[in-house]
């Protein structure tokens, strides 16, 4: 059996007897010499490149994606017999940390400080000499209400970080109840939860049911000081509605790591929007300990057992 590994990140896999590994270029066609591969690890390949693998790898039986969201692989057109496993859990810590950084940058307006520093300007922060945690503002996580839409592994890890800094966290998931000690509501209950929300965090996958779910109605339900943070998928947001909310300043701002089109085109209307923080889809830039997941799923695959995080 042959297992292909991407050259996009350094991965050292200890393969059992009978399994050979080879590294492939994520930006180039799979060489004919590797067309016999039965398994491949995917990370850093474009959607077009993944789709091409359907014909390049006719003997493929298992795809180990290292991404938490596997929409690009699912859309490629592989036969239903090909098992797809995701990188669920591998990004909990990296994405949660990045999201926390975006939220803190928004609260403390580090984006404004950096721009002022680039211009050699000493600016006065708007919250200087104001009461700490003034109602109707978002300048601290202490006492802030944060709603996390998409309350899985990343969301619960983020919730712990936020709680440690004094925030009140509510999760949004398909099933209401309690998860990891946090109150969880359904999307149907979300609009009524937003009037006193300080930060709305989007960690949703790109699914038919989540296309542009963060729309004008959701943004309009937020108070004028609230920030919207997206580390899920750009397809879940109506970007025209978000742009309008930013221009009209009907929300406090947005911190975005993902977009409907990536890289975000230089002429996209979002660029230049007021109170906007942009990072280049870097929240989950490196899966945590991918070798352990690959080796365990490889063991299970060879033993005919159920694989971890099967999609």
Tab-separated table of C-alpha atoms in Angstrom, residues 102-109 127 133-142 144-146 162 167 197-199 225-227 229 252:
chain	number	residue	atom	x	y	z
A	102	UNK	CA	-8.682	38.870	16.980
A	103	UNK	CA	-11.191	39.529	19.763
A	104	UNK	CA	-8.589	41.158	22.000
A	105	UNK	CA	-7.297	43.222	19.073
A	106	UNK	CA	-10.845	44.462	18.519
A	107	UNK	CA	-11.408	45.245	22.190
A	108	UNK	CA	-8.142	47.104	22.609
A	109	UNK	CA	-8.139	48.467	19.003
A	127	UNK	CA	-11.367	54.308	26.111
A	133	UNK	CA	-16.229	47.984	30.923
A	134	UNK	CA	-18.581	50.864	30.193
A	135	UNK	CA	-21.974	49.609	29.032
A	136	UNK	CA	-22.619	50.109	25.339
A	137	UNK	CA	-18.935	49.748	24.453
A	138	UNK	CA	-16.624	46.846	23.760
A	139	UNK	CA	-13.231	47.546	25.281
A	140	UNK	CA	-12.697	44.502	27.502
A	141	UNK	CA	-13.623	40.851	27.725
A	142	UNK	CA	-14.315	41.204	31.426
A	144	UNK	CA	-18.531	40.940	27.903
A	145	UNK	CA	-21.115	38.645	26.311
A	146	UNK	CA	-19.681	36.483	23.540
A	162	UNK	CA	-12.817	33.698	27.139
A	167	UNK	CA	-16.435	36.876	29.493
A	197	UNK	CA	-24.177	40.636	22.576
A	198	UNK	CA	-20.741	42.243	22.490
A	199	UNK	CA	-19.052	39.758	20.138
A	225	UNK	CA	-20.894	48.504	19.509
A	226	UNK	CA	-20.777	44.741	18.795
A	227	UNK	CA	-18.027	43.102	16.767
A	229	UNK	CA	-15.509	37.725	14.125
A	252	UNK	CA	-18.715	48.140	16.029
